[in-house]
Amino acid sequence: MNAILVAVCCFALGDYAALTSQLSIYLAIIVFLGGVLGALTSHYFVQREKAFTLSCLIMILSAGFFSGWQAKTARQKVLKILYKQERTLWGEIVPGTVKLRKHGYLTFTMFWQETSYKIKVILSKWPNNRKVPFYGKVIFKGVVEPANGFANPGLPSQEQKSMATNTLGEVRATAQHSRIGPGRKDAWYYGAILSKRLQKLLTRNMSAQDSALLAGMVLGEKNSIAQDVLKEFSATGIIHLLAVSGTHVALLMGFVLFLLGSLGIKAKGSLLPVGLFLVGYVIICGPRPSILRATFIGLALLAGKAFERQEDTTAVWSGTLLFLLAIRPCWILDIGFQLSFLATGGLLWFYEPIKSLLEKVLPTALSGLLAVSLAAQLPMVPLLVHHFHQLSLISPLANLIVVPLLSLVLTATMSGLLISLGLPLIGKLFLLPATQVLGGALTIIKFLGGLSYGNCSVGSTPNILWLFYYVFLAAVFNFWPLDGFALKRRQYLACCCAGLFVLGAGWNYFAPRPFTVYFLDVGQGDCALVLTPDGHSIMVDTGGLSGDFDTGEKIVLS
């Protein structure tokens, strides 16, 4: 199924290129026509099959470009009409997004009724005696502005983040000039209600820190997690556990299949109950790209098992990626979407070879756990460095020790929450042990995250080096397009790529630099970063914003 994988990756690459670059649509048309011409004339070439395949890939690349360009163009048309003009806006409050901030500010996300986009709304002067709505229809006058961001090198583009979340921008208005009335109670409303109820169950049965962390791990509600906990998870390379994704879906499927199996229901009969259960979980957590990916892949594999079909995990992975991008092309810009698919792909393609290699020197159980961590991390390294400028050296060890513990915590918490909906006292018997294991896991995470050389900062890295990196992986693991190469040729290619990567990274780090001054956007003040040729850095005025927003950590350091 390498052909399917490559075709879908070409589509995704074209989609990403259209959304992030300023290339003209005419270039895509030229590329597409070139692919058509190549396909029609492929019989004139000596290697007809290869020429035809290349032409088809070019056309698929163009199809992805058209998909992304269409999504971007539709958004830009709405923005031209909307921005900088006061108008009456109405729509539905997204349940669960309403928050009452300090100084009487009420914020929420609204589905704009006239379009399929969302808008962040900030209402000032919210009266203390006025009830905070959980959902409903809202109407007010305001001016839509681009979402606030800081235009600095090394920070994610605010425009791309807004596109990934299908958000146009934000509107500021006053509470007295807005009207909020009853809205429709759809599936997402009841999902948000149930999510709030489950969060209250966690709060009643454990400390504030533990309940906030488990609400993020199980329900995807990460807003209340303490910043120092997020730093420790990030430093140890296990922050992926805070995203509701494959681990959670696998545990839920295992739990439901165990219950159904104990009742004598086989795989084919369990397909519908498991599917409904997972759909309910998606509704509770919200349609996040990572959980949608995990749900589709899990159901596809379960369906294959139910109908006794031989599974092709690469085809399932590719089909899920293509389906989600067809629904919403802008999801390719979501960092969680990118990391989720790369981690899953790494497990599918690299787990078995790494495990076979480790079993020669380690026990089987230990080699399996370590292989899972390494297989998931290897394809993600370039994106982790690109987005976060950090590389966790302690990540394999942290995953080896902590992931089994947190898997137990997730299993106990999910079981406890489900049982607590009907039998609160019995559910509490699961939730209390979960907090004890979580406390031990957090102690280990804090220790590993505090190691001096466990995490290193990585500066801007030329993209060509990451191309060498991926070619190196393809050569080492005998992956497409190098799977037809002889062993010696792949070994030679791997050594060349490794050498070029080391030389390029060394030159990028040690090369002489000119005297440079960066002027940074920090909200207030004129922040200047001076870099001298002999390697010194001088910071003049870090700026500052009101409240507890740390400009040094959130802006300058990034």
Coordinates of C-alpha atoms in Angstrom, one line a residue:
M1 CA 0.0 0.0 0.0
N2 CA 3.0 2.3 -0.5
A3 CA 1.2 3.9 -3.5
I4 CA -1.8 4.9 -1.3
L5 CA 0.5 6.3 1.4
V6 CA 2.5 8.4 -1.1
A7 CA -0.6 9.7 -2.9
V8 CA -2.2 10.8 0.3
C9 CA 1.0 12.5 1.5
C10 CA 1.2 14.3 -1.8
F11 CA -2.4 15.6 -1.3
A12 CA -1.5 16.7 2.2
L13 CA 1.7 18.4 1.0
G14 CA -0.2 20.3 -1.7
D15 CA -2.9 21.3 0.8
Y16 CA -0.3 22.6 3.3
A17 CA 1.6 24.5 0.5
A18 CA -1.6 26.3 -0.6
L19 CA -2.5 27.4 2.9
T20 CA 0.9 28.6 4.0
S21 CA 2.4 30.2 0.9
Q22 CA 1.5 33.0 -1.4
L23 CA 1.9 30.9 -4.6
S24 CA -0.5 31.8 -7.3
I25 CA -3.3 29.4 -8.3
Y26 CA -1.9 29.7 -11.8
L27 CA 1.1 27.8 -10.7
A28 CA -1.1 24.9 -9.5
I29 CA -2.9 24.9 -12.8
I30 CA 0.5 24.7 -14.6
V31 CA 1.6 21.8 -12.4
F32 CA -1.7 20.0 -12.9
L33 CA -1.6 20.4 -16.7
G34 CA 2.0 19.1 -16.6
G35 CA 0.8 16.0 -14.7
V36 CA -2.0 15.4 -17.2
L37 CA 0.4 15.9 -20.2
G38 CA 2.9 13.5 -18.6
A39 CA 0.2 10.9 -18.1
L40 CA -1.0 11.1 -21.7
T41 CA 2.5 10.9 -23.1
S42 CA 3.9 8.3 -20.7
H43 CA 3.8 5.6 -23.3
Y44 CA 6.6 7.4 -25.2
F45 CA 9.0 6.9 -22.3
V46 CA 11.2 3.8 -21.8
Q47 CA 9.9 3.3 -18.2
R48 CA 6.2 3.9 -18.9
E49 CA 4.9 2.8 -15.5
K50 CA 7.2 5.1 -13.5
A51 CA 6.4 8.1 -15.8
F52 CA 2.7 7.5 -15.5
T53 CA 3.0 7.1 -11.7
L54 CA 5.0 10.3 -11.4
S55 CA 2.3 12.2 -13.5
C56 CA -0.5 10.8 -11.3
L57 CA 1.4 12.0 -8.1
I58 CA 1.8 15.5 -9.7
M59 CA -2.0 15.6 -10.3
I60 CA -2.7 14.5 -6.8
L61 CA -0.4 17.1 -5.4
S62 CA -2.3 19.7 -7.5
A63 CA -5.6 18.4 -6.1
G64 CA -4.4 19.0 -2.6
F65 CA -3.2 22.5 -3.6
F66 CA -6.7 23.2 -5.1
S67 CA -8.4 22.0 -1.9
G68 CA -6.3 24.2 0.4
W69 CA -6.5 27.2 -2.0
Q70 CA -10.3 26.9 -2.1
A71 CA -10.5 26.9 1.7
K72 CA -8.1 29.8 2.0
T73 CA -10.0 31.8 -0.7
A74 CA -13.4 31.3 0.9
R75 CA -12.0 32.5 4.2
Q76 CA -10.4 35.6 2.6
K77 CA -13.7 36.6 0.9
V78 CA -15.5 36.6 4.2
L79 CA -12.7 38.5 5.9
K80 CA -12.8 41.3 3.2
I81 CA -16.5 41.8 3.9
L82 CA -16.2 41.6 7.7
Y83 CA -13.0 43.3 8.9
K84 CA -13.0 46.9 10.1
Q85 CA -16.8 47.3 9.6
E86 CA -19.3 47.5 12.4
R87 CA -22.2 45.2 11.8
T88 CA -24.8 43.2 13.6
L89 CA -23.7 39.6 14.4
W90 CA -25.7 36.7 15.6
G91 CA -25.1 33.1 16.2
E92 CA -25.0 30.2 18.8
I93 CA -22.6 30.1 21.8
V94 CA -20.4 27.0 21.6
P95 CA -21.4 25.1 24.8
G96 CA -18.6 24.9 27.4
T97 CA -16.6 27.9 26.0
V98 CA -18.1 30.6 28.3
K99 CA -15.8 32.0 30.9
L100 CA -16.2 34.9 33.3
R101 CA -12.8 36.7 33.5
K102 CA -11.5 39.4 35.9
H103 CA -12.9 42.9 35.8
G104 CA -16.3 41.8 34.4
Y105 CA -15.2 40.4 31.1
L106 CA -17.2 37.5 29.6
T107 CA -15.6 35.5 26.8
F108 CA -17.0 32.7 24.7
T109 CA -16.8 31.3 21.2
M110 CA -19.7 31.8 18.8
F111 CA -20.8 29.9 15.7
W112 CA -21.5 32.7 13.3
Q113 CA -25.0 32.1 11.9
E114 CA -24.4 33.4 8.4
T115 CA -21.3 31.2 7.8
S116 CA -19.6 28.0 9.0
Y117 CA -16.9 29.9 10.9
K118 CA -16.4 30.7 14.6
I119 CA -15.7 34.0 16.2
K120 CA -14.3 34.7 19.7
V121 CA -16.5 37.2 21.6
I122 CA -15.3 39.4 24.5
L123 CA -18.1 41.2 26.3
S124 CA -17.1 43.9 28.8
K125 CA -19.0 45.3 31.8
W126 CA -20.8 42.0 32.6
P127 CA -23.0 42.8 35.6
N128 CA -22.3 40.8 38.8
N129 CA -26.0 40.0 39.3
R130 CA -26.5 38.7 35.7
K131 CA -26.4 34.9 35.3
V132 CA -23.5 33.6 33.2
P133 CA -25.0 31.6 30.2
F134 CA -23.8 28.1 29.4
Y135 CA -25.2 28.2 25.8
G136 CA -27.8 30.2 23.8
K137 CA -28.4 32.5 20.9
V138 CA -26.5 35.8 21.0
I139 CA -26.9 39.0 19.0
F140 CA -24.8 42.2 19.3
K141 CA -23.1 44.9 17.2
G142 CA -19.3 44.9 16.9
V143 CA -16.2 45.1 14.7
V144 CA -14.4 41.8 13.9
E145 CA -10.6 42.2 14.4
P146 CA -7.9 39.6 13.7
A147 CA -7.0 37.5 16.8
N148 CA -4.3 39.1 18.9
G149 CA -0.8 37.7 18.3
F150 CA 2.8 38.7 18.4
A151 CA 4.6 39.0 15.0
N152 CA 8.0 37.6 16.0
P153 CA 10.3 35.1 14.4
G154 CA 10.0 31.7 16.0
L155 CA 6.4 32.1 17.0
P156 CA 3.5 30.3 15.3
S157 CA 1.6 32.4 12.8
Q158 CA -1.6 33.7 14.4
E159 CA -3.4 33.6 11.1
Q160 CA -2.5 29.9 10.6
K161 CA -3.7 29.1 14.2
S162 CA -7.0 30.8 13.4
M163 CA -7.4 28.9 10.2
A164 CA -6.7 25.6 11.9
T165 CA -9.5 26.3 14.5
N166 CA -11.9 27.6 11.8
T167 CA -11.9 31.0 13.7
L168 CA -12.2 34.4 11.8
G169 CA -11.1 36.6 14.7
E170 CA -12.5 38.3 17.8
V171 CA -15.2 40.9 18.5
R172 CA -15.3 43.2 21.5
A173 CA -18.6 44.6 22.6
T174 CA -20.4 45.6 25.8
A175 CA -22.8 43.4 27.8
Q176 CA -25.5 46.1 27.8
H177 CA -25.6 46.2 24.0
S178 CA -25.8 42.4 23.6
R179 CA -28.8 40.0 23.9
I180 CA -28.5 36.4 24.9
G181 CA -31.5 34.1 24.6
P182 CA -32.4 30.4 24.6
G183 CA -30.6 28.3 22.0
R184 CA -31.0 24.9 20.5
K185 CA -30.0 21.9 22.6
D186 CA -28.2 19.7 20.2
A187 CA -25.8 16.7 20.8
W188 CA -22.8 19.1 21.4
Y189 CA -24.8 20.8 24.2
Y190 CA -25.6 17.6 26.0
G191 CA -22.0 16.5 25.5
A192 CA -20.7 19.7 27.1
I193 CA -23.2 19.3 30.0
L194 CA -22.0 15.8 30.6
S195 CA -18.4 17.0 30.4
K196 CA -19.0 19.6 33.1
R197 CA -20.7 17.0 35.3
L198 CA -17.7 14.6 34.9
Q199 CA -15.3 17.5 35.8
K200 CA -17.3 18.1 39.0
L201 CA -17.0 14.5 39.9
L202 CA -13.2 14.8 39.6
T203 CA -13.2 18.0 41.7
R204 CA -15.2 16.4 44.5
N205 CA -13.0 13.3 44.7
M206 CA -9.5 14.7 44.5
S207 CA -7.3 17.8 44.8
A208 CA -7.6 20.8 42.5
Q209 CA -4.3 20.0 40.8
D210 CA -5.1 16.4 40.2
S211 CA -8.7 17.1 39.0
A212 CA -7.5 19.8 36.6
L213 CA -4.8 17.4 35.2
L214 CA -7.2 14.5 34.8
A215 CA -9.8 16.7 33.2
G216 CA -7.2 17.6 30.6
M217 CA -6.1 14.0 30.1
V218 CA -9.5 12.4 30.0
L219 CA -11.9 15.1 28.7
G220 CA -9.5 17.5 26.8
E221 CA -10.2 20.4 29.1
K222 CA -6.6 21.8 29.6
N223 CA -7.3 25.4 30.6
S224 CA -7.0 24.8 34.3
I225 CA -3.8 22.8 34.3
A226 CA -1.0 24.6 36.2
Q227 CA 1.8 26.1 34.1
D228 CA 4.6 24.3 36.0
V229 CA 2.9 20.9 35.3
L230 CA 2.7 21.7 31.6
K231 CA 6.4 22.6 31.6
E232 CA 7.4 19.4 33.3
F233 CA 5.3 17.3 30.8
S234 CA 6.9 19.3 27.9
A235 CA 10.4 18.9 29.3
T236 CA 10.1 15.2 29.6
G237 CA 8.6 14.8 26.1
I238 CA 5.3 13.3 27.3
I239 CA 3.0 16.3 26.7
H240 CA 1.2 14.2 24.1
L241 CA -0.5 12.4 26.9
L242 CA -2.5 15.6 27.7
A243 CA -4.1 15.4 24.3
V244 CA -7.2 13.1 24.0
S245 CA -6.1 10.8 21.2
G246 CA -5.1 7.2 20.4
T247 CA -4.2 6.1 24.0
H248 CA -7.6 7.2 25.3
V249 CA -9.6 5.6 22.4
A250 CA -7.7 2.3 22.7
L251 CA -8.4 2.1 26.5
L252 CA -12.1 2.9 26.0
M253 CA -12.4 0.3 23.2
G254 CA -10.6 -2.3 25.4
F255 CA -12.9 -1.5 28.3
V256 CA -16.1 -1.8 26.2
L257 CA -14.9 -4.9 24.4
F258 CA -14.1 -6.5 27.7
L259 CA -17.6 -5.8 29.0
L260 CA -19.2 -7.1 25.8
G261 CA -16.9 -10.1 25.7
S262 CA -17.9 -11.1 29.2
L263 CA -21.6 -11.0 28.0
G264 CA -20.6 -13.4 25.2
I265 CA -20.8 -10.8 22.4
K266 CA -18.3 -11.4 19.6
A267 CA -16.4 -8.9 17.5
K268 CA -19.1 -8.4 14.8
G269 CA -21.8 -7.8 17.3
S270 CA -19.6 -5.4 19.3
L271 CA -19.0 -3.1 16.3
L272 CA -22.2 -1.0 16.7
P273 CA -22.0 -0.6 20.5
V274 CA -18.3 0.3 20.4
G275 CA -19.0 2.8 17.6
L276 CA -21.8 4.5 19.5
F277 CA -19.7 4.6 22.6
L278 CA -16.8 6.3 20.8
V279 CA -19.1 8.7 19.0
G280 CA -20.4 9.7 22.4
Y281 CA -16.9 10.2 23.7
V282 CA -16.1 12.5 20.7
I283 CA -19.3 14.5 21.5
I284 CA -18.1 14.9 25.2
C285 CA -14.6 16.0 24.3
G286 CA -15.4 18.0 21.2
P287 CA -14.5 17.3 17.5
R288 CA -10.7 17.7 18.0
P289 CA -8.6 16.4 15.1
S290 CA -6.5 14.0 17.3
I291 CA -9.6 12.2 18.7
L292 CA -11.3 12.1 15.3
R293 CA -8.1 10.5 13.9
A294 CA -8.0 7.9 16.7
T295 CA -11.7 7.1 16.5
F296 CA -11.7 6.6 12.7
I297 CA -8.6 4.4 12.8
G298 CA -9.9 2.4 15.8
L299 CA -13.3 1.8 14.2
A300 CA -11.7 0.8 10.8
L301 CA -9.5 -1.7 12.5
L302 CA -12.3 -3.1 14.6
A303 CA -14.5 -3.4 11.4
G304 CA -11.7 -5.3 9.7
K305 CA -11.5 -7.7 12.6
A306 CA -15.3 -8.1 12.8
F307 CA -15.6 -9.0 9.1
E308 CA -12.4 -11.2 9.2
R309 CA -10.5 -9.1 6.8
Q310 CA -6.8 -8.8 6.9
E311 CA -5.9 -5.4 8.2
D312 CA -3.8 -3.0 6.2
T313 CA -2.9 -0.3 8.8
T314 CA -1.1 1.9 6.2
A315 CA -4.3 2.0 4.1
V316 CA -6.4 2.8 7.2
W317 CA -3.9 5.6 8.2
S318 CA -3.9 7.1 4.7
G319 CA -7.7 6.9 4.3
T320 CA -8.3 8.6 7.6
L321 CA -5.9 11.4 6.8
L322 CA -7.5 11.9 3.4
F323 CA -11.0 11.9 4.8
L324 CA -10.3 14.4 7.6
L325 CA -8.5 16.8 5.1
A326 CA -11.4 16.5 2.7
I327 CA -13.8 17.6 5.5
R328 CA -11.6 20.5 6.6
P329 CA -8.3 21.2 4.7
C330 CA -7.2 23.8 7.3
W331 CA -6.7 21.0 9.9
I332 CA -3.3 20.4 8.2
L333 CA -2.1 23.6 10.0
D334 CA -3.0 22.2 13.4
I335 CA 0.1 21.2 15.4
G336 CA -1.8 18.5 17.3
F337 CA -3.1 17.1 14.0
Q338 CA 0.4 17.0 12.5
L339 CA 2.0 15.4 15.6
S340 CA -0.8 12.9 16.0
F341 CA -0.6 11.5 12.5
L342 CA 3.2 11.4 12.5
A343 CA 3.3 9.6 15.9
T344 CA 0.7 7.0 14.7
G345 CA 2.6 6.6 11.4
G346 CA 5.9 6.0 13.4
L347 CA 4.2 3.3 15.4
L348 CA 2.9 1.6 12.2
W349 CA 6.1 1.7 10.3
F350 CA 9.0 1.7 12.8
Y351 CA 7.8 -0.2 15.8
E352 CA 8.5 -3.8 14.6
P353 CA 12.0 -3.1 13.3
I354 CA 13.0 -1.2 16.4
K355 CA 11.6 -3.9 18.7
S356 CA 13.4 -6.6 16.8
L357 CA 16.7 -4.7 17.2
L358 CA 16.2 -4.0 20.9
E359 CA 15.2 -7.6 21.7
K360 CA 18.8 -8.6 20.9
V361 CA 20.1 -6.7 23.9
L362 CA 17.0 -6.1 26.2
P363 CA 14.2 -8.3 27.6
T364 CA 11.1 -8.6 25.5
A365 CA 8.8 -6.6 27.7
L366 CA 11.3 -3.7 28.1
S367 CA 12.2 -3.7 24.4
G368 CA 8.5 -3.4 23.5
L369 CA 7.9 -0.4 25.7
L370 CA 11.0 1.4 24.6
A371 CA 10.2 0.6 20.9
V372 CA 6.8 2.3 21.3
S373 CA 8.4 5.5 22.6
L374 CA 11.2 5.6 20.0
A375 CA 8.9 4.7 17.0
A376 CA 6.4 7.5 17.9
Q377 CA 9.2 10.1 18.5
L378 CA 11.4 9.5 15.5
P379 CA 9.1 11.0 12.8
M380 CA 8.1 13.9 15.1
V381 CA 11.5 15.3 15.8
P382 CA 11.6 17.8 13.0
L383 CA 8.2 19.2 13.9
L384 CA 8.9 19.3 17.6
V385 CA 12.0 21.4 16.9
H386 CA 10.2 23.6 14.3
H387 CA 7.2 24.4 16.5
F388 CA 8.7 24.4 20.0
H389 CA 12.5 24.8 19.5
Q390 CA 13.1 22.1 22.1
L391 CA 14.3 18.5 22.1
S392 CA 13.7 16.2 25.1
L393 CA 16.7 13.9 25.5
I394 CA 15.0 12.2 28.4
S395 CA 11.8 11.4 26.5
P396 CA 12.5 7.7 25.8
L397 CA 13.2 7.0 29.5
A398 CA 10.2 9.1 30.6
N399 CA 7.9 7.3 28.2
L400 CA 9.3 4.0 29.4
I401 CA 8.6 4.7 33.1
V402 CA 5.7 7.1 33.1
V403 CA 3.5 6.0 30.3
P404 CA 2.5 2.6 31.9
L405 CA 1.7 4.5 35.1
L406 CA -0.4 7.1 33.4
S407 CA -2.1 4.4 31.4
L408 CA -3.2 2.8 34.7
V409 CA -4.4 6.3 35.8
L410 CA -6.4 6.8 32.6
T411 CA -8.0 3.4 32.9
A412 CA -9.0 3.8 36.5
T413 CA -10.2 7.4 35.9
M414 CA -12.3 6.5 32.9
S415 CA -13.8 3.5 34.7
G416 CA -14.5 5.5 37.8
L417 CA -16.2 8.3 35.9
L418 CA -18.4 5.9 33.9
I419 CA -19.4 4.0 37.1
S420 CA -19.9 7.2 39.1
L421 CA -22.7 8.3 36.7
G422 CA -24.9 5.5 38.1
L423 CA -23.1 4.3 41.3
P424 CA -21.1 7.2 42.8
L425 CA -19.7 5.2 45.8
I426 CA -18.3 2.4 43.7
G427 CA -16.9 4.9 41.1
K428 CA -15.1 6.5 44.0
L429 CA -13.2 3.3 44.6
F430 CA -11.6 3.7 41.2
L431 CA -10.9 7.4 41.4
L432 CA -9.1 7.4 44.7
P433 CA -6.4 4.9 43.7
A434 CA -6.0 6.8 40.4
T435 CA -4.9 9.9 42.4
Q436 CA -2.4 7.9 44.4
V437 CA -0.7 6.5 41.2
L438 CA -0.9 10.0 39.6
G439 CA 0.9 11.5 42.5
G440 CA 3.8 9.0 42.1
A441 CA 3.9 9.6 38.3
L442 CA 4.0 13.4 38.9
T443 CA 7.0 13.0 41.3
I444 CA 8.9 11.0 38.7
I445 CA 8.0 13.6 35.9
K446 CA 9.2 16.4 38.1
F447 CA 12.5 14.7 38.9
L448 CA 13.1 13.8 35.2
G449 CA 12.1 17.3 34.0
G450 CA 14.5 18.9 36.4
L451 CA 17.6 17.1 35.1
S452 CA 20.1 19.5 33.7
Y453 CA 20.7 17.8 30.4
G454 CA 17.3 16.2 30.0
N455 CA 16.0 18.9 27.6
C456 CA 17.9 21.1 25.2
S457 CA 16.9 24.2 23.2
V458 CA 17.4 24.1 19.5
G459 CA 17.5 27.2 17.3
S460 CA 16.3 27.7 13.8
T461 CA 17.3 24.7 11.6
P462 CA 17.4 24.8 7.8
N463 CA 14.7 22.6 6.2
I464 CA 17.2 20.8 4.0
L465 CA 18.7 19.2 7.1
W466 CA 15.4 17.6 7.9
L467 CA 15.2 16.2 4.4
F468 CA 18.5 14.5 5.1
Y469 CA 17.0 13.2 8.4
Y470 CA 13.9 11.6 6.7
V471 CA 16.0 10.1 3.9
F472 CA 18.2 8.6 6.7
L473 CA 15.1 7.0 8.3
A474 CA 13.9 5.6 5.0
A475 CA 17.4 4.1 4.4
V476 CA 17.7 2.6 7.9
F477 CA 14.2 1.2 8.1
N478 CA 14.0 0.1 4.4
F479 CA 11.1 2.4 3.8
W480 CA 9.6 3.8 0.6
P481 CA 11.1 5.0 -1.8
L482 CA 14.3 3.2 -0.8
D483 CA 12.7 -0.2 -0.1
G484 CA 13.9 -1.5 -3.5
F485 CA 17.6 -0.5 -2.9
A486 CA 20.2 -3.1 -2.0
L487 CA 21.4 -3.2 1.6
K488 CA 24.9 -1.8 0.9
R489 CA 23.4 1.1 -1.1
R490 CA 21.0 1.9 1.7
Q491 CA 23.9 1.8 4.2
Y492 CA 26.0 4.1 2.1
L493 CA 23.0 6.5 1.7
A494 CA 22.3 6.5 5.4
C495 CA 26.0 7.3 6.3
C496 CA 26.0 10.1 3.7
C497 CA 22.8 11.6 5.1
A498 CA 24.0 11.4 8.7
G499 CA 27.3 13.0 7.8
L500 CA 25.6 15.8 5.8
F501 CA 23.1 16.4 8.7
V502 CA 25.9 16.6 11.3
L503 CA 28.0 19.0 9.1
G504 CA 25.0 21.2 8.3
A505 CA 23.9 21.4 11.9
G506 CA 27.5 22.1 13.0
W507 CA 27.9 24.9 10.4
N508 CA 24.5 26.3 11.4
Y509 CA 25.6 26.5 15.0
F510 CA 29.3 27.4 14.8
A511 CA 29.3 29.6 11.7
P512 CA 30.3 33.3 12.2
R513 CA 27.3 35.6 12.6
P514 CA 27.0 39.3 11.7
F515 CA 26.2 41.9 14.3
T516 CA 22.3 41.6 14.4
V517 CA 19.5 43.4 16.2
Y518 CA 16.0 42.1 16.5
F519 CA 13.2 44.4 17.5
L520 CA 10.5 42.2 19.2
D521 CA 6.8 42.8 19.5
V522 CA 6.1 42.5 23.2
G523 CA 2.9 44.5 23.6
Q524 CA 4.4 47.4 25.5
G525 CA 7.9 48.8 25.4
D526 CA 10.6 48.6 22.7
C527 CA 12.2 45.2 23.2
A528 CA 15.5 44.8 21.4
L529 CA 17.7 41.7 21.2
V530 CA 21.3 42.3 20.2
L531 CA 23.4 39.4 19.0
T532 CA 27.1 40.1 18.7
P533 CA 29.6 38.2 16.4
D534 CA 31.4 36.6 19.4
G535 CA 28.2 35.0 20.7
H536 CA 26.9 37.4 23.3
S537 CA 23.3 38.3 23.6
I538 CA 22.1 41.6 25.0
M539 CA 18.4 42.2 25.8
V540 CA 17.1 45.7 26.1
D541 CA 13.6 46.1 27.8
T542 CA 11.5 42.9 27.9
G543 CA 8.3 44.9 27.8
G544 CA 5.3 43.7 29.8
L545 CA 1.5 43.3 29.8
S546 CA -1.1 43.6 32.5
G547 CA -2.1 40.6 34.6
D548 CA -0.1 37.4 35.0
F549 CA 1.0 37.2 31.4
D550 CA 4.8 36.6 31.4
T551 CA 6.2 38.3 28.3
G552 CA 9.7 37.0 29.0
E553 CA 8.6 33.3 28.9
K554 CA 5.7 33.5 26.5
I555 CA 7.2 35.8 23.9
V556 CA 10.9 36.6 24.2
L557 CA 12.1 33.1 25.1
S558 CA 10.1 31.5 22.3

